[in-house]
Tab-separated table of C-alpha atoms in Angstrom:
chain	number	residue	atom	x	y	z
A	1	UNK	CA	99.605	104.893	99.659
A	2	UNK	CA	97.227	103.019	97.244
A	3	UNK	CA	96.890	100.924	94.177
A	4	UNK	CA	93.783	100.636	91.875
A	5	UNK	CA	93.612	97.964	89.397
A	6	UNK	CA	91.150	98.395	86.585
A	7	UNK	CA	90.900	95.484	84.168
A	8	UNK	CA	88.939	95.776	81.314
A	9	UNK	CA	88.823	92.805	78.754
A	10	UNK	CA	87.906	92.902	75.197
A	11	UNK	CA	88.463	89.656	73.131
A	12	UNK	CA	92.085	88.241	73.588
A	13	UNK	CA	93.046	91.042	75.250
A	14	UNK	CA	93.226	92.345	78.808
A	15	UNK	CA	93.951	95.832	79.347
A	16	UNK	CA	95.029	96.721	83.282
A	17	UNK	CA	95.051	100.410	83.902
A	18	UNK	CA	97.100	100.934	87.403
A	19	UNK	CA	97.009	104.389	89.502
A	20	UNK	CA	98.605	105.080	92.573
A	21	UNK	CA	101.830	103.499	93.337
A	22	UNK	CA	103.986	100.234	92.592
A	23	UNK	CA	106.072	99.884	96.026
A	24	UNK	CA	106.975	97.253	98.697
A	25	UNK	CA	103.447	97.452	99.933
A	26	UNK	CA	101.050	97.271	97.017
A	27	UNK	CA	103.394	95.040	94.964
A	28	UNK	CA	101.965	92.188	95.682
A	29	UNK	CA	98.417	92.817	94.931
A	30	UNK	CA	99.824	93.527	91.191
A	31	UNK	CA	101.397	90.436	91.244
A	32	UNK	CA	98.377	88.665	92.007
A	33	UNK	CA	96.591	89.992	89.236
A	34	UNK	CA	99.179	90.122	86.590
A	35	UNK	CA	100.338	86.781	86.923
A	36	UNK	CA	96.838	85.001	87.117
A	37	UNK	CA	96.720	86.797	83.302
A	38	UNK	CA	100.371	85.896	82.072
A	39	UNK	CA	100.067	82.372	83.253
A	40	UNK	CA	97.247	81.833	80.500
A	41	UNK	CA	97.965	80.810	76.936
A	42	UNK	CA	98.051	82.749	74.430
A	43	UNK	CA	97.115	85.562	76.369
A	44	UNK	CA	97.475	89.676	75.480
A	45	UNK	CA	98.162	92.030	78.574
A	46	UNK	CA	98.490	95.516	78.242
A	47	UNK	CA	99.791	97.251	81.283
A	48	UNK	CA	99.027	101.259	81.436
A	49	UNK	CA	100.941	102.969	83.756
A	50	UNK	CA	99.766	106.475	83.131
A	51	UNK	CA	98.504	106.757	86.484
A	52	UNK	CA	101.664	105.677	88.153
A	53	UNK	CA	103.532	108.349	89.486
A	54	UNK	CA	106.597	106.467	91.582
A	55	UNK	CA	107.548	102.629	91.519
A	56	UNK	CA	109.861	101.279	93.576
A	57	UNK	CA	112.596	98.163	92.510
A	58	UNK	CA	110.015	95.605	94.505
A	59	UNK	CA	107.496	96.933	91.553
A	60	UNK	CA	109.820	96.806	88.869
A	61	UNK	CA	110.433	93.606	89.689
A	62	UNK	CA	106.546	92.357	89.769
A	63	UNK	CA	107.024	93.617	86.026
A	64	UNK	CA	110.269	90.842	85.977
A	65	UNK	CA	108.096	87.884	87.231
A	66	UNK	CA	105.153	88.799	85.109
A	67	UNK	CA	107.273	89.267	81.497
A	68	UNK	CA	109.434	85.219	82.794
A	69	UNK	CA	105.625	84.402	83.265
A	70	UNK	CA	104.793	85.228	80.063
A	71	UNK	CA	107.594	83.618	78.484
A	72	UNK	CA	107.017	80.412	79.823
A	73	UNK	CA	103.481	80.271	79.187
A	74	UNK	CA	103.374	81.747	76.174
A	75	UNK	CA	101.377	84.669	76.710
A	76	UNK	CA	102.304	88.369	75.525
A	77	UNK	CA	102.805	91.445	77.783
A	78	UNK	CA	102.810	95.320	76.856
A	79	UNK	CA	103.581	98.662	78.808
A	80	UNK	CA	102.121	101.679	77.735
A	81	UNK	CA	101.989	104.942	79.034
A	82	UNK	CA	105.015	105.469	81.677
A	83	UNK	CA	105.914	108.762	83.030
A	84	UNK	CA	109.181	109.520	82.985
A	85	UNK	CA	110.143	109.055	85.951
A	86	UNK	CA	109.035	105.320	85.800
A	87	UNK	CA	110.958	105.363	82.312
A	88	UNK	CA	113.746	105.881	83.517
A	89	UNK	CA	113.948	102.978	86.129
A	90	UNK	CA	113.305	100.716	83.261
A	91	UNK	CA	115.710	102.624	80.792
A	92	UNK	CA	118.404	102.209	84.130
A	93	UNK	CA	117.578	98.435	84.479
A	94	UNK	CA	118.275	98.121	81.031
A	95	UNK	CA	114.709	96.441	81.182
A	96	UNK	CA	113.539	98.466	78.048
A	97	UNK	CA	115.695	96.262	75.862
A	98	UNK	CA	113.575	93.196	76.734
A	99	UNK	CA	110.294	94.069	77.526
A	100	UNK	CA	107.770	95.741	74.981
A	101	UNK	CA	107.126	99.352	75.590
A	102	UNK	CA	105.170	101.465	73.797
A	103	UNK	CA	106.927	104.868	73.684
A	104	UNK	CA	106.416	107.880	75.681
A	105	UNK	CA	103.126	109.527	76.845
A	106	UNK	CA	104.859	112.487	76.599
A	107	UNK	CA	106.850	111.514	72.978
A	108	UNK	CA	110.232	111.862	74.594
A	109	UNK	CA	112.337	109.946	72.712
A	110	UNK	CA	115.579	107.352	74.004
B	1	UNK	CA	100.539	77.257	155.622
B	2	UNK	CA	99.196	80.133	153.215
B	3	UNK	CA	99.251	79.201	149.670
B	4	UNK	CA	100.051	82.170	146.996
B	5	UNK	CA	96.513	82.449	146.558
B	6	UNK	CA	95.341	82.610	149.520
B	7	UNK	CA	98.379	85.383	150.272
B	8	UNK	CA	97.217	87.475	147.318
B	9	UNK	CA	93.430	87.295	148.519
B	10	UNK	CA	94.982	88.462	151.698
B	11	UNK	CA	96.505	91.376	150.264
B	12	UNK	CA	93.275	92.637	148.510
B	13	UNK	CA	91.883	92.099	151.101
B	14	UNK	CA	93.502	94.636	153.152
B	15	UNK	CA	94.037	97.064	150.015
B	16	UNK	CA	90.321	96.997	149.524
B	17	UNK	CA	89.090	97.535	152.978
B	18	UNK	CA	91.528	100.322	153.236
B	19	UNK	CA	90.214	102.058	150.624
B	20	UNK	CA	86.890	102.126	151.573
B	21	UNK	CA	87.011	103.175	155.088
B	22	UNK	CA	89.194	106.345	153.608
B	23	UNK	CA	88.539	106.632	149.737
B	24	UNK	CA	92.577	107.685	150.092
B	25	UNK	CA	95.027	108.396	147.041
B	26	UNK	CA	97.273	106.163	148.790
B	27	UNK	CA	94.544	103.504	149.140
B	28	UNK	CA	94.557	103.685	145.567
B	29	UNK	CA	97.913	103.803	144.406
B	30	UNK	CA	98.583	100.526	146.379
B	31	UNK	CA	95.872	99.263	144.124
B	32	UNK	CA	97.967	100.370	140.978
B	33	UNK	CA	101.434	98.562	142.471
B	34	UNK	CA	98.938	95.501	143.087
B	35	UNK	CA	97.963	94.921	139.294
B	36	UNK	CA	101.614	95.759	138.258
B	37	UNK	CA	102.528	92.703	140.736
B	38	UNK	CA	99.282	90.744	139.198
B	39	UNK	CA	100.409	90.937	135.699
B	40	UNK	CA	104.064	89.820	136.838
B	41	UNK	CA	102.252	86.015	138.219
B	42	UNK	CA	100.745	85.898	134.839
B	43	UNK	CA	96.861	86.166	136.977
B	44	UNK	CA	93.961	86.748	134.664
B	45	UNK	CA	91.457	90.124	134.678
B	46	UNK	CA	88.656	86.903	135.191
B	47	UNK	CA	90.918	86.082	138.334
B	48	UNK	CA	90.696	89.428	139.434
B	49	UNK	CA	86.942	89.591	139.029
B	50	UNK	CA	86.498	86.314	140.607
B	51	UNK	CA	89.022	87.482	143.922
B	52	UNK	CA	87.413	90.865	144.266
B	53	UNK	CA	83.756	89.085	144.866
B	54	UNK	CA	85.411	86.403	147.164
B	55	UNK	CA	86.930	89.076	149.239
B	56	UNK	CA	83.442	91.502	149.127
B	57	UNK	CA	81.631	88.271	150.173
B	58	UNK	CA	83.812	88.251	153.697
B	59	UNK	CA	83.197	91.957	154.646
B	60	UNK	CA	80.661	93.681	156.207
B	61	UNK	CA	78.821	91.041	156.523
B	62	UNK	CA	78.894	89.833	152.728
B	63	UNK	CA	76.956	91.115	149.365
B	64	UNK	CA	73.095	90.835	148.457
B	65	UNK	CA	73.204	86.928	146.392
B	66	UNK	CA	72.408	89.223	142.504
B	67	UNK	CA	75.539	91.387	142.947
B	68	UNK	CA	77.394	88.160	143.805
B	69	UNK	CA	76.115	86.508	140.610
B	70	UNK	CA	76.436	89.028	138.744
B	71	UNK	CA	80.222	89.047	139.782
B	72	UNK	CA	79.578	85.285	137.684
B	73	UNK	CA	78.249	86.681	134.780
B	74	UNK	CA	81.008	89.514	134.497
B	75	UNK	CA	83.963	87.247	135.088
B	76	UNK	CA	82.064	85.215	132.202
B	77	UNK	CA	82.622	88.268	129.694
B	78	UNK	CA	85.896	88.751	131.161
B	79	UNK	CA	87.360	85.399	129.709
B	80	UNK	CA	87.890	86.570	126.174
B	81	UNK	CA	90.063	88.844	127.920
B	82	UNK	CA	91.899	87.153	129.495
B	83	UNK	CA	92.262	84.652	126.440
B	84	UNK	CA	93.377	87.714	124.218
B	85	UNK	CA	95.429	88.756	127.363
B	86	UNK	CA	97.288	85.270	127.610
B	87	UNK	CA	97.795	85.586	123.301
B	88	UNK	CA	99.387	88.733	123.346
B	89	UNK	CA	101.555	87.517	125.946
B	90	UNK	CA	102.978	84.351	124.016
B	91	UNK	CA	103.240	86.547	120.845
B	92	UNK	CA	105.829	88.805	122.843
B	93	UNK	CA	107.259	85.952	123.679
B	94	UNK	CA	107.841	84.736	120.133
B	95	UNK	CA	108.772	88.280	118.756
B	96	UNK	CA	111.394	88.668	121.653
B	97	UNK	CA	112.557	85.640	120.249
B	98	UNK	CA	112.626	86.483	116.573
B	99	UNK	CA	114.178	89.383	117.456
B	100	UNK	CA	117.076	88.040	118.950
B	101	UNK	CA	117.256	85.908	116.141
B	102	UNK	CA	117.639	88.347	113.485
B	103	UNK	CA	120.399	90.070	115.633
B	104	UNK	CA	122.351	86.964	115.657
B	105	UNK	CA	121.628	86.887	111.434
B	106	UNK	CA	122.603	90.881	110.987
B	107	UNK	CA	125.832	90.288	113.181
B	108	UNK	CA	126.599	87.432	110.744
B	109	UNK	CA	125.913	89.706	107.860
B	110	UNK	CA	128.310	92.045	109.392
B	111	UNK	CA	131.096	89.801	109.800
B	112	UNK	CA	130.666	88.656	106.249
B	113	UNK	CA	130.537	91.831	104.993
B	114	UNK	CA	133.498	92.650	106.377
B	115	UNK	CA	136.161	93.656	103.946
B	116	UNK	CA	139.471	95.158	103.500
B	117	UNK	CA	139.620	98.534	102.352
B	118	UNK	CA	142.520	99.097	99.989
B	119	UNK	CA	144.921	101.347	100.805
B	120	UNK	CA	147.338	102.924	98.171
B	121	UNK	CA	148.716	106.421	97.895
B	122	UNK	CA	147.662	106.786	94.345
B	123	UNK	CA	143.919	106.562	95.468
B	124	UNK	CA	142.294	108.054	98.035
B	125	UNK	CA	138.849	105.803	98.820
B	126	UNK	CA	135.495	106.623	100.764
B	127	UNK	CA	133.035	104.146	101.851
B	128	UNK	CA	129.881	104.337	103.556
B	129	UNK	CA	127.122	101.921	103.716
B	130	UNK	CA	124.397	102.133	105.978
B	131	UNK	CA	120.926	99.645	106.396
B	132	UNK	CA	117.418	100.970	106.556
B	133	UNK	CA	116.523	97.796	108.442
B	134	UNK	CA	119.046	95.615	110.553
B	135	UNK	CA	119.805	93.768	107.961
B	136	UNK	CA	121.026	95.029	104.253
B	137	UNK	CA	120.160	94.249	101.119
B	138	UNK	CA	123.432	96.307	99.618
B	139	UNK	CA	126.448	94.831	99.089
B	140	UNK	CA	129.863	96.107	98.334
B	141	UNK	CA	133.353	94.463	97.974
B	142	UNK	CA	137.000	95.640	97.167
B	143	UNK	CA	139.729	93.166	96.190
B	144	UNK	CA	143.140	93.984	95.290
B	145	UNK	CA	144.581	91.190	93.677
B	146	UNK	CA	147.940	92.888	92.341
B	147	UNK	CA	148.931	96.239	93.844
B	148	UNK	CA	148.215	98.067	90.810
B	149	UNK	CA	144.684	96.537	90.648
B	150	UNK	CA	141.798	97.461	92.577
B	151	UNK	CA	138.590	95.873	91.715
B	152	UNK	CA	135.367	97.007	93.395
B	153	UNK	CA	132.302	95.890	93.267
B	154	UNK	CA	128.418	97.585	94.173
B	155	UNK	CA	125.378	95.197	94.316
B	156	UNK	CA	121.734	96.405	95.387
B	157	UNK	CA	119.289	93.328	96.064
B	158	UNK	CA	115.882	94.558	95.404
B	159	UNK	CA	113.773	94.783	98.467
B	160	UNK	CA	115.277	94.819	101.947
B	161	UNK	CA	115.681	93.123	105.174
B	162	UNK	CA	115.968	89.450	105.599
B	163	UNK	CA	115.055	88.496	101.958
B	164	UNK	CA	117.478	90.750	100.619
B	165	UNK	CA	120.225	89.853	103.054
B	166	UNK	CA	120.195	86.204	102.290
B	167	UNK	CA	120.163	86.697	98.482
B	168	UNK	CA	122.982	88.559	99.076
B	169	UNK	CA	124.828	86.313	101.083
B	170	UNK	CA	124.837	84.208	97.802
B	171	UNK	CA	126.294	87.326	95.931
B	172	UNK	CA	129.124	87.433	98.039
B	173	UNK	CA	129.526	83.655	97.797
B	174	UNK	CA	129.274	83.605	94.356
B	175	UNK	CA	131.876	86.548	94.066
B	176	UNK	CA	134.454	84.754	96.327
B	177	UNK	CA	134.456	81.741	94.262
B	178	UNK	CA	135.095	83.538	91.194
B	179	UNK	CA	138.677	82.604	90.147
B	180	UNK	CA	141.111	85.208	90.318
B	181	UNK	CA	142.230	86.001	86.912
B	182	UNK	CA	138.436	85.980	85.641
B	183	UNK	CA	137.681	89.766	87.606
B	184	UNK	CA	137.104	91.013	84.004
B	185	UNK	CA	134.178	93.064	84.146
B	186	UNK	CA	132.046	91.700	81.552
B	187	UNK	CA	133.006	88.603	83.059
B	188	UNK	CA	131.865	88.825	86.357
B	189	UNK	CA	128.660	90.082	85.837
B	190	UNK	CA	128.270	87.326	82.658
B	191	UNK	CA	129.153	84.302	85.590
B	192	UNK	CA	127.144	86.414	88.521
B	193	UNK	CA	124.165	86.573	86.042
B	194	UNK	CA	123.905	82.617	85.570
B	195	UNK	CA	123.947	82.479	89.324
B	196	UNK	CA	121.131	84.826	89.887
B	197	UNK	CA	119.275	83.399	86.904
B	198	UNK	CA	118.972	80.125	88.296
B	199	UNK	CA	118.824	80.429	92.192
B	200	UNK	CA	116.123	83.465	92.709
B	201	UNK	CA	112.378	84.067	92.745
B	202	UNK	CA	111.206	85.553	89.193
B	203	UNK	CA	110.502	88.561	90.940
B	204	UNK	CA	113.881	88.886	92.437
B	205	UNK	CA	116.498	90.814	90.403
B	206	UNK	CA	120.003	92.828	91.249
B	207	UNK	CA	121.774	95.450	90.187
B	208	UNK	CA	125.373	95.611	90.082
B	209	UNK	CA	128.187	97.824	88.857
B	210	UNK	CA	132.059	96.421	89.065
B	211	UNK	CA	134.733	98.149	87.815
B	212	UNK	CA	138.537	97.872	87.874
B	213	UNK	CA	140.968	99.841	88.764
B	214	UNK	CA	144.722	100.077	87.409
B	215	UNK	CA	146.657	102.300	89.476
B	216	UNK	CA	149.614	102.509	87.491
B	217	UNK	CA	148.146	103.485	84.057
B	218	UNK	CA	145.181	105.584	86.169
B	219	UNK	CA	142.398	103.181	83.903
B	220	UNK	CA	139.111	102.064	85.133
B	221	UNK	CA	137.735	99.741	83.626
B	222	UNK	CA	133.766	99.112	84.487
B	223	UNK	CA	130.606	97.318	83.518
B	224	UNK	CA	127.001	97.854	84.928
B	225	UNK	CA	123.835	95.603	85.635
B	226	UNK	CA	120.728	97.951	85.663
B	227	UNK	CA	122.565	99.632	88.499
B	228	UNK	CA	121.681	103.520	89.384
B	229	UNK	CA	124.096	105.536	87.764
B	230	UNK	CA	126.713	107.137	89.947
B	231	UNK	CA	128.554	110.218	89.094
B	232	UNK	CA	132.042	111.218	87.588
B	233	UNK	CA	133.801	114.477	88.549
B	234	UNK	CA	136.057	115.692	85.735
B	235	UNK	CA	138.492	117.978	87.803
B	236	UNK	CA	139.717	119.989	85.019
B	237	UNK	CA	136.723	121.180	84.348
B	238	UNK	CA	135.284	121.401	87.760
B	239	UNK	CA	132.240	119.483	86.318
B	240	UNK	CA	129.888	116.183	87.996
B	241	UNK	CA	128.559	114.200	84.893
B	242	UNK	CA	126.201	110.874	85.265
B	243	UNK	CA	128.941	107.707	85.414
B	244	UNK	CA	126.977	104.447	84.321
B	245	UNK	CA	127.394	101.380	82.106
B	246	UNK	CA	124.057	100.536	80.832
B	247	UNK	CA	123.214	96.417	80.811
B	248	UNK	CA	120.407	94.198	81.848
B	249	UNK	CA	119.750	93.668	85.667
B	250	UNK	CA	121.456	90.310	86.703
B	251	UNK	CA	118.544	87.751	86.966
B	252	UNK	CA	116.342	88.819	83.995
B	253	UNK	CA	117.411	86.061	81.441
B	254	UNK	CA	120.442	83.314	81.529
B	255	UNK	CA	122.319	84.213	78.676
B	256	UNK	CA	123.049	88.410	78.699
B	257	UNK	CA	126.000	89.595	77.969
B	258	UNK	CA	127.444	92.958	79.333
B	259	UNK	CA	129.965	95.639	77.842
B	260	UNK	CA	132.840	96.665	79.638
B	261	UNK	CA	133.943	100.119	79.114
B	262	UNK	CA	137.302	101.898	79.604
B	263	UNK	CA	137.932	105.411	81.120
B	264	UNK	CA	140.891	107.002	82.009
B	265	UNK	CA	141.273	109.272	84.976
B	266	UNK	CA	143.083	112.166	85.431
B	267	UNK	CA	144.646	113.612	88.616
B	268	UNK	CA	141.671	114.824	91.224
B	269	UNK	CA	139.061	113.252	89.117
B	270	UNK	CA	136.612	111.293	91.178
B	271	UNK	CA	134.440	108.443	90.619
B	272	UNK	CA	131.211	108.021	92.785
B	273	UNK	CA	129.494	104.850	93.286
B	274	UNK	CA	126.322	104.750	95.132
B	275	UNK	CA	122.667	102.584	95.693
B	276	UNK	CA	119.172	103.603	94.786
B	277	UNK	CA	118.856	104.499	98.764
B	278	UNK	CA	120.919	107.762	97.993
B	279	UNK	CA	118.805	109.066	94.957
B	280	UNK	CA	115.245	107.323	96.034
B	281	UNK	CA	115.788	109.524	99.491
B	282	UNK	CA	112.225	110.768	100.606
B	283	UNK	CA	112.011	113.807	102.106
B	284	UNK	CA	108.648	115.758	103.294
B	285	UNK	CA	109.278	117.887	100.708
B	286	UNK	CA	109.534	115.157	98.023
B	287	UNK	CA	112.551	112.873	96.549
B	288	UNK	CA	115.721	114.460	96.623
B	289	UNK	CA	117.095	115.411	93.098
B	290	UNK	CA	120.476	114.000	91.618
B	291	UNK	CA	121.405	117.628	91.386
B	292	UNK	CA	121.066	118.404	95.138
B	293	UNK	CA	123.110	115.221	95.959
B	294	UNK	CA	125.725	116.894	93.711
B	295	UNK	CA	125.577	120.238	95.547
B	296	UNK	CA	126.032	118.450	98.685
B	297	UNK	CA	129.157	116.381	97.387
B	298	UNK	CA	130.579	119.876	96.081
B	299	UNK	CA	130.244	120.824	99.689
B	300	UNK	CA	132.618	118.642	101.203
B	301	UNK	CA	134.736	117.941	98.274
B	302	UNK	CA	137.755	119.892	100.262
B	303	UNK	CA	137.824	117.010	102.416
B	304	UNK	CA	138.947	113.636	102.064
B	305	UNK	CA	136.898	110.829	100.438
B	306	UNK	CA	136.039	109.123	103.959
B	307	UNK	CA	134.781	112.632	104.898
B	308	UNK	CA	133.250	113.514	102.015
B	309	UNK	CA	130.850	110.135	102.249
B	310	UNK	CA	130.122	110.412	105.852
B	311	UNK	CA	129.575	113.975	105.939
B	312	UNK	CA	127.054	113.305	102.353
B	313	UNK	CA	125.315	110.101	104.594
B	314	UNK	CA	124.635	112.569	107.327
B	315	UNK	CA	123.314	115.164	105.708
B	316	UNK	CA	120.756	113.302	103.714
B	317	UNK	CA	120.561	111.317	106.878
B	318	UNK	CA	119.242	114.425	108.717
B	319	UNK	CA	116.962	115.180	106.077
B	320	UNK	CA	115.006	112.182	106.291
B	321	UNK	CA	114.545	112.972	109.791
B	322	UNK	CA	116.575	110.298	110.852
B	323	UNK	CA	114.887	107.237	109.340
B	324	UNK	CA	116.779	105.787	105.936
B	325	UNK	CA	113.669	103.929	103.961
B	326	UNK	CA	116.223	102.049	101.894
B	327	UNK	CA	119.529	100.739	102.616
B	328	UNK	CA	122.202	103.409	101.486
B	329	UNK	CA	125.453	102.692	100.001
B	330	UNK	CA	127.840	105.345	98.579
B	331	UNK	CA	131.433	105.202	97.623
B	332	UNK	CA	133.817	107.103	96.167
B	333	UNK	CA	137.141	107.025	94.641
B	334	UNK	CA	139.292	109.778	93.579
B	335	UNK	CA	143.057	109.712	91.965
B	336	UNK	CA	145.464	111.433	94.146
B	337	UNK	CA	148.861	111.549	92.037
């Protein structure tokens, strides 16, 4: 199972597109990159996780670190593009209420 | 007097000449009980090398002096060898150690985990929890502080194994030391939540559902943190529906607040409880659907709860070929009279 980060950076913005999947294994290469970007001021990431077909709490929870990260260094953090199954474990975790998510790839509305 | 050297030398000695005055299968099986006897005195492959060209250089009248030396050289490449040799052997060592170690911690977990099941003939109640790795990052809990009230609670620490098991050590800590008359739903996961908050890695999060149950008005009254919804079955209508109380994973900010809900159940009516290990189950053929849990349920629902949630366990159990990748956690509770 594998993970491919793509970062591409255009002004004040840093745009990670992620395929493969977020589990116990490639968490922590996320991590690594996310939080090296949320730990800078001022800072816009924008997560896509079109290509993410199955994540795993241990990912969900690299997505925890990196939005307390952002908080506390006053950066900003976005998540586009989620299947639904992904949705869903952030609709369960109730983490849609405090994270920014742009809405559904495929429109669905909750 | 011989020293254990000069006894093993001895031995090859006699092994080696052996073998080459009959090039016998015996010959060479003594060779094979040899090493295994070798390895046991901890004796190097450069040892070896350096006894088999001692013991050459005493027969038939000794070996041309560039095989001997070249005997040197090999037992020269030979040391890494034995160095890796020597490594692998300390890190077996350790791991043996380890090991035992982590038995001692999952026995612990065990006997803290260890819980009264209620018993009362107006419920019937299944548990089954099982971990993935010998230690487990779910967590369950009954109390019963007044006959007619049954609280239960359902915790799943994100990751698993030792990381998980400790963090929910704390759980349990931080549940026992919750005064008695605060078991309000909202208010457990409210005081659990501060706990969590402060005491975990930013990554780290749980999910928890706790619910209580009055057994003389047949209410249940429940709140959720992030955890997987579990399912209802409404008896009357012979129908499973999705059971959850939506609110924000315990951990994820200081001051949440979480909505209790009331439901009132009706004779047969079930309430299942269960961990992301049940509905994350991998199969060969792919995750295994909320629906085909619910088949599977339906299948044993004759039985009683105990049954139905070891009979479920096995099952998906069998379908995973034997190996759970998460730690699995499923209960039930279903209103007899």
């Amino acid at each position: 199972m594998n993970l491919q980060i793509q970062k591409e950076t255009e002004g004040n913005t840093d745009k990670l597109l992620i395929n493969g999947e977020v589990d116990a294994y490639t968490a922590p290469k996320l991590k690594d990159t996310l939080i090296s970007l949320t730990e800078q001021k001022g800072r816009e990431v924008v997560v896509d996780l079109s290509g993410v077909q199955y994540m795993d709490s241990t990912g969900l929870g690299v997505f925890v670190g990196a939005l307390k990260s952002s908080q506390q260094h006053g950066s900003s953090l976005k998540l586009t593009g989620m299947t639904e199954r992904v949705h869903r474990l952030f609709d369960i975790t109730g983490l849609t209420d405090v994270m920014n998510i742009e809405a559904h790839t495929k429109g669905e509305v909750r | 007097m011989l020293g254990d050297r000069d006894i093993l030398i001895d031995r090859y000695k006699q092994f080696l000449t052996a073998y080459l005055s009959g090039r016998t299968e015996q010959a060479l099986y003594r060779a094979q009980q040899f090493s295994r006897k070798m390895l046991e005195q901890n004796i190097s492959p450069e040892e070896v090398i350096n006894m088999h060209s001692t013991v050459l250089q005493t027969i038939n009248g000794g070996i041309p002096e560039e095989i001997r030396d070249s005997f040197d050289f090999l037992i020269e490449v030979m040391m890494g060898y034995g160095m890796a040799y020597r490594e692998h052997q300390i890190l077996r060592d350790k791991q043996k150690a380890l090991e035992s170690e982590i038995e001692v911690a999952a026995s612990m977990q065990q006997t803290l985990l260890q819980g009264d099941i209620p018993v009362t003939d107006k419920l019937d109640i299944g548990v089954i929890s099982k971990a993935a790795k010998q230690m487990s990052g779910d967590y369950f809990h009954f109390v019963q502080n007044r006959p007619e009230s049954i609280n239960v609670a359902v915790a799943d620490i994100i990751g698993k194994g030792v990381p998980a098991a400790l963090c929910m050590s704390m759980i349990k800590y931080a549940m026992d030391s919750l005064p008695e008359q605060e078991n309000h739903p909202s208010m457990v996961l409210e005081n659990l939540n501060r706990v969590v908050e402060q005491n975990v890695d930013p990554a780290m999060f749980i999910t928890m559902f706790y619910g209580n149950y009055n057994t003389d008005i047949h209410r249940f009254h429940y709140a959720g943190a992030g955890h997987e919804p579990g399912f209802y079955y409404d008896a009357k209508n012979d129908n499973f529906e999705e059971f959850m109380a939506k609110g924000l994973v315990l951990g994820v900010s200081k001051t949440t607040q979480y909505q209790a809900f009331d439901k009132d159940i009706e004779e047969g009516d079930m309430i299942l409880l269960l961990s992301d290990g049940v509905t994350e189950c991998r199969t060969s053929k792919g995750f295994i659907s909320r629906e085909e849990i619910v088949t599977l349920i339906r299948s044993y629902m004759h039985l009683n709860a105990q049954e139905i949630v070891e009979n479920v366990y096995s099952d998906l159990e069998q379908l995973q070929d034997f190996e759970l990748r998460d730690d699995f956690t499923l209960i039930i509770l279903r209103r007899s009279v």
